[in-house]
Amino acid sequence: MSDTASPPIVTTIEDGVGKITLAAPDKGNPLSIELANGLLDAVQSFAEDASVRCVLLTGSGRFFCVGGDISAMVAAGDKVGQVIEALTTSLHAAVQTLLEMDKPLVTAVNGPVAGGGLGLALCGDIVLCGPKAHFSMAYTGIGFSPDGGSTWILPRLVGLRLAQEMALTNRRLSCGEAAALGLVTRVVDGEDPNLQAEAAKVAAELARGPVGAYAATRRLLLDSHLADPVSQMQREAASVKAQATGPEGREGLAAFVEKRPADFSLRQGA
């Protein structure tokens, strides 16, 4: 069965959660140009769709993503550089959108992930994985250097020293190691249905929350490494003022005083 037999990306929207599934399980959901293009289209669509309040990203089958489509690279021969350029252009645009969009991202890592899939798996705000998941860079094994945002994300999560070891020696982290080191949020025990159910539950809870506050929080965290403490606190002050005076903040304060659950469903952040 080839990747062209069915779309390598499947999307659904339910109760404010836009779900993106890497759907080429027969080959381990490899990052082909077709998959990367489909991923970018899905990510951009969900980022712009006001009905989508949280995005959930996962894989199908035994793997989350095995990395780049090696067979396509080999088949390209002397044109492999063009294949890599087309692939990284779409993949990197998708990762950038996932990191910068004004809504939270949950990733459910259903199985092993390597190469270009690593940055994709780890860019979530909440990263859940199953017990069969493991994580490796895998680039230098074929004489490549990393892509997919992994050299930016990985050192921020586990520190430079471990990131260097993983990148240079292709050290593989088990699900337990990944959780202990902060690479993922937590491991969900049991078979994949347990992981998918828990990821859906987390995404649904976020979708009911203050998406404007989430967006502001994501921006503060994403930019924090560029800031000194004073400038970061200035941004925090401006952001919390905007949220407090906006519809979500007013609803949150009113709900607190009235001792009732806040209803953020029809309110967007300032």
Protein backbone atom coordinates (compact mmCIF):
# COMPACT_ATOMS: atom_id res chain seq x y z
CA MET A 1 0.00 0.00 0.00
CA SER A 2 1.49 3.34 -1.00
CA ASP A 3 1.08 6.73 0.65
CA THR A 4 -1.00 7.86 -2.35
CA ALA A 5 -3.65 5.17 -1.73
CA SER A 6 -5.20 7.33 1.00
CA PRO A 7 -4.43 10.78 2.41
CA PRO A 8 -1.42 10.69 4.76
CA ILE A 9 -3.11 13.27 6.99
CA VAL A 10 -6.59 12.83 8.47
CA THR A 11 -8.38 15.66 10.27
CA THR A 12 -11.52 15.92 12.38
CA ILE A 13 -13.17 18.66 14.45
CA GLU A 14 -15.27 17.78 17.48
CA ASP A 15 -16.32 19.94 20.44
CA GLY A 16 -13.72 22.59 19.69
CA VAL A 17 -10.82 20.14 19.26
CA GLY A 18 -9.17 19.92 15.86
CA LYS A 19 -7.45 16.53 15.60
CA ILE A 20 -4.62 15.88 13.13
CA THR A 21 -3.55 12.27 12.60
CA LEU A 22 -0.43 11.19 10.72
CA ALA A 23 -2.07 8.46 8.67
CA ALA A 24 0.49 6.42 6.73
CA PRO A 25 0.88 3.62 9.30
CA ASP A 26 2.06 0.96 6.85
CA LYS A 27 5.38 2.80 6.56
CA GLY A 28 5.54 4.29 10.06
CA ASN A 29 4.10 7.69 9.10
CA PRO A 30 7.28 8.86 7.32
CA LEU A 31 7.73 12.52 6.50
CA SER A 32 7.12 12.46 2.77
CA ILE A 33 6.54 15.66 0.82
CA GLU A 34 2.88 14.71 0.54
CA LEU A 35 2.53 14.21 4.29
CA ALA A 36 4.40 17.44 5.08
CA ASN A 37 2.23 19.42 2.66
CA GLY A 38 -0.94 17.87 4.09
CA LEU A 39 0.25 18.59 7.61
CA LEU A 40 0.91 22.24 6.78
CA ASP A 41 -2.52 22.63 5.20
CA ALA A 42 -4.19 21.08 8.25
CA VAL A 43 -2.21 23.12 10.75
CA GLN A 44 -2.85 26.40 8.96
CA SER A 45 -6.54 25.60 8.59
CA PHE A 46 -6.96 24.82 12.29
CA ALA A 47 -4.88 27.83 13.34
CA GLU A 48 -7.25 30.13 11.43
CA ASP A 49 -10.52 28.34 12.29
CA ALA A 50 -12.24 30.07 15.22
CA SER A 51 -14.28 26.94 15.92
CA VAL A 52 -11.05 25.08 16.76
CA ARG A 53 -10.00 26.02 20.29
CA CYS A 54 -7.36 23.32 20.81
CA VAL A 55 -5.33 21.16 18.42
CA LEU A 56 -4.55 17.50 19.05
CA LEU A 57 -1.76 15.86 17.03
CA THR A 58 -1.13 12.11 16.98
CA GLY A 59 -0.05 9.22 14.77
CA SER A 60 -1.73 6.04 13.60
CA GLY A 61 -0.44 2.51 13.85
CA ARG A 62 2.64 1.32 15.69
CA PHE A 63 4.76 4.45 15.20
CA PHE A 64 4.20 8.15 15.73
CA CYS A 65 6.71 9.04 13.01
CA VAL A 66 9.87 7.27 11.85
CA GLY A 67 11.34 10.47 10.42
CA GLY A 68 12.05 11.38 6.82
CA ASP A 69 10.91 9.22 3.90
CA ILE A 70 14.25 7.56 3.18
CA SER A 71 12.96 5.59 0.20
CA ALA A 72 11.86 8.79 -1.51
CA MET A 73 15.24 10.38 -0.84
CA VAL A 74 17.08 7.40 -2.32
CA ALA A 75 14.77 7.35 -5.33
CA ALA A 76 15.45 11.05 -5.94
CA GLY A 77 19.10 10.36 -6.69
CA ASP A 78 20.92 13.57 -7.61
CA LYS A 79 17.75 15.55 -6.91
CA VAL A 80 17.69 14.59 -3.24
CA GLY A 81 18.51 18.18 -2.29
CA GLN A 82 15.32 19.37 -3.96
CA VAL A 83 13.32 16.74 -2.07
CA ILE A 84 14.86 17.82 1.24
CA GLU A 85 14.18 21.49 0.49
CA ALA A 86 10.53 20.86 -0.37
CA LEU A 87 10.09 18.64 2.69
CA THR A 88 11.69 21.00 5.21
CA THR A 89 9.90 24.04 3.79
CA SER A 90 6.49 22.56 4.57
CA LEU A 91 7.53 20.76 7.78
CA HIS A 92 9.18 23.83 9.28
CA ALA A 93 6.26 26.07 8.39
CA ALA A 94 3.93 23.57 10.08
CA VAL A 95 6.09 23.40 13.24
CA GLN A 96 6.33 27.20 13.37
CA THR A 97 2.56 27.52 13.10
CA LEU A 98 2.01 24.91 15.81
CA LEU A 99 4.37 26.79 18.12
CA GLU A 100 2.98 30.26 17.42
CA MET A 101 -0.77 29.72 16.87
CA ASP A 102 -3.20 31.30 19.33
CA LYS A 103 -4.49 28.02 20.73
CA PRO A 104 -2.96 25.19 22.76
CA LEU A 105 -1.49 22.02 21.29
CA VAL A 106 -1.68 18.52 22.75
CA THR A 107 0.45 15.79 21.19
CA ALA A 108 -0.24 12.10 21.76
CA VAL A 109 2.91 10.14 20.92
CA ASN A 110 1.46 6.70 20.24
CA GLY A 111 4.75 4.96 19.45
CA PRO A 112 8.42 5.39 18.55
CA VAL A 113 9.49 8.71 17.07
CA ALA A 114 12.72 9.58 15.31
CA GLY A 115 14.33 12.17 13.07
CA GLY A 116 12.08 14.88 11.75
CA GLY A 117 9.18 13.54 13.76
CA LEU A 118 10.92 14.44 17.01
CA GLY A 119 10.45 18.20 16.78
CA LEU A 120 6.88 17.63 15.66
CA ALA A 121 6.12 15.37 18.63
CA LEU A 122 7.71 17.64 21.21
CA CYS A 123 6.29 21.03 20.20
CA GLY A 124 3.06 20.44 22.10
CA ASP A 125 2.15 22.31 25.27
CA ILE A 126 1.05 18.98 26.74
CA VAL A 127 2.93 15.94 25.40
CA LEU A 128 1.53 12.54 26.34
CA CYS A 129 3.07 9.27 25.25
CA GLY A 130 2.30 5.58 25.45
CA PRO A 131 4.56 2.99 27.08
CA LYS A 132 5.84 1.78 23.69
CA ALA A 133 7.10 5.21 22.68
CA HIS A 134 10.80 5.97 22.53
CA PHE A 135 12.67 8.99 21.21
CA SER A 136 15.81 9.36 19.11
CA MET A 137 17.38 11.87 16.74
CA ALA A 138 18.75 9.29 14.29
CA TYR A 139 20.15 11.80 11.81
CA THR A 140 23.88 11.15 12.01
CA GLY A 141 23.28 7.46 11.38
CA ILE A 142 22.62 8.37 7.73
CA GLY A 143 25.07 11.28 7.62
CA PHE A 144 22.44 14.00 8.09
CA SER A 145 22.15 16.88 10.55
CA PRO A 146 18.86 17.54 12.40
CA ASP A 147 15.79 19.46 11.22
CA GLY A 148 12.14 19.81 12.23
CA GLY A 149 12.98 22.29 14.99
CA SER A 150 14.57 19.60 17.15
CA THR A 151 17.81 21.54 17.76
CA TRP A 152 15.71 24.40 19.19
CA ILE A 153 13.20 22.37 21.17
CA LEU A 154 15.41 19.62 22.58
CA PRO A 155 18.01 21.76 24.44
CA ARG A 156 15.17 23.81 25.97
CA LEU A 157 13.57 20.65 27.35
CA VAL A 158 16.49 18.48 28.46
CA GLY A 159 19.49 20.85 28.42
CA LEU A 160 22.36 21.24 25.99
CA ARG A 161 24.50 18.37 27.28
CA LEU A 162 21.91 15.62 26.80
CA ALA A 163 20.78 17.18 23.52
CA GLN A 164 24.36 16.96 22.27
CA GLU A 165 24.57 13.29 23.21
CA MET A 166 21.26 12.48 21.57
CA ALA A 167 22.15 14.37 18.39
CA LEU A 168 25.69 13.03 18.00
CA THR A 169 25.36 9.45 19.24
CA ASN A 170 21.67 8.83 18.48
CA ARG A 171 21.02 7.84 22.08
CA ARG A 172 17.46 6.56 22.42
CA LEU A 173 15.31 7.64 25.36
CA SER A 174 12.62 5.29 26.64
CA CYS A 175 9.21 6.63 27.57
CA GLY A 176 10.16 6.51 31.25
CA GLU A 177 13.41 8.39 30.69
CA ALA A 178 11.59 10.94 28.54
CA ALA A 179 9.09 11.65 31.31
CA ALA A 180 11.75 11.81 34.02
CA LEU A 181 13.84 14.26 31.98
CA GLY A 182 10.91 16.50 31.04
CA LEU A 183 10.92 15.57 27.36
CA VAL A 184 7.24 14.62 27.66
CA THR A 185 4.58 15.64 30.16
CA ARG A 186 3.74 12.10 31.26
CA VAL A 187 3.31 8.49 30.17
CA VAL A 188 -0.18 7.04 29.84
CA ASP A 189 -0.19 3.35 30.76
CA GLY A 190 -1.94 0.68 28.74
CA GLU A 191 -2.71 0.22 25.07
CA ASP A 192 -3.05 3.03 22.54
CA PRO A 193 -6.80 3.52 23.13
CA ASN A 194 -5.94 4.63 26.67
CA LEU A 195 -3.52 7.25 25.33
CA GLN A 196 -5.97 8.53 22.73
CA ALA A 197 -8.76 8.75 25.29
CA GLU A 198 -6.60 10.65 27.76
CA ALA A 199 -5.28 13.00 25.05
CA ALA A 200 -8.84 13.68 23.90
CA LYS A 201 -9.86 14.41 27.48
CA VAL A 202 -7.00 16.87 28.01
CA ALA A 203 -7.66 18.58 24.66
CA ALA A 204 -11.37 18.90 25.43
CA GLU A 205 -10.61 20.50 28.79
CA LEU A 206 -8.29 23.01 27.14
CA ALA A 207 -10.87 23.73 24.43
CA ARG A 208 -13.32 24.77 27.15
CA GLY A 209 -10.76 27.10 28.70
CA PRO A 210 -9.67 30.70 28.09
CA VAL A 211 -8.01 30.40 24.68
CA GLY A 212 -6.96 34.05 24.70
CA ALA A 213 -5.12 33.56 27.98
CA TYR A 214 -3.57 30.40 26.58
CA ALA A 215 -2.36 32.31 23.52
CA ALA A 216 -0.83 35.05 25.64
CA THR A 217 0.84 32.48 27.89
CA ARG A 218 2.25 30.58 24.90
CA ARG A 219 3.77 33.80 23.52
CA LEU A 220 5.38 34.68 26.86
CA LEU A 221 6.92 31.24 27.23
CA LEU A 222 8.05 31.03 23.61
CA ASP A 223 9.84 34.39 23.76
CA SER A 224 11.26 34.05 27.27
CA HIS A 225 14.66 32.77 26.17
CA LEU A 226 15.28 36.02 24.27
CA ALA A 227 14.48 38.29 27.20
CA ASP A 228 16.17 39.55 30.34
CA PRO A 229 14.13 39.45 33.56
CA VAL A 230 13.10 43.12 33.43
CA SER A 231 11.88 43.09 29.83
CA GLN A 232 10.11 39.78 30.39
CA MET A 233 8.26 41.17 33.39
CA GLN A 234 7.29 44.22 31.35
CA ARG A 235 5.74 41.91 28.78
CA GLU A 236 4.03 39.96 31.54
CA ALA A 237 2.54 43.14 32.98
CA ALA A 238 1.21 44.31 29.62
CA SER A 239 -0.19 40.87 28.86
CA VAL A 240 -1.98 40.31 32.16
CA LYS A 241 -3.46 43.83 31.98
CA ALA A 242 -4.83 43.06 28.51
CA GLN A 243 -6.30 39.78 29.71
CA ALA A 244 -7.78 41.27 32.89
CA THR A 245 -9.57 44.00 30.94
CA GLY A 246 -10.68 41.69 28.14
CA PRO A 247 -13.78 39.47 27.97
CA GLU A 248 -12.08 36.35 29.32
CA GLY A 249 -10.65 38.15 32.32
CA ARG A 250 -13.96 39.83 33.10
CA GLU A 251 -15.75 36.49 32.88
CA GLY A 252 -13.13 34.80 35.05
CA LEU A 253 -13.39 37.46 37.76
CA ALA A 254 -17.19 37.46 37.68
CA ALA A 255 -17.31 33.67 37.94
CA PHE A 256 -14.91 33.72 40.89
CA VAL A 257 -17.01 36.26 42.78
CA GLU A 258 -20.25 34.48 41.93
CA LYS A 259 -18.75 31.12 42.93
CA ARG A 260 -19.59 29.43 39.61
CA PRO A 261 -17.56 27.80 36.83
CA ALA A 262 -16.32 30.31 34.27
CA ASP A 263 -17.78 30.03 30.78
CA PHE A 264 -15.09 30.92 28.25
CA SER A 265 -16.80 29.16 25.33
CA LEU A 266 -17.88 32.29 23.48
CA ARG A 267 -15.08 34.55 24.60
CA GLN A 268 -11.82 35.20 22.80
CA GLY A 269 -8.80 36.79 24.41
CA ALA A 270 -7.93 40.44 23.83
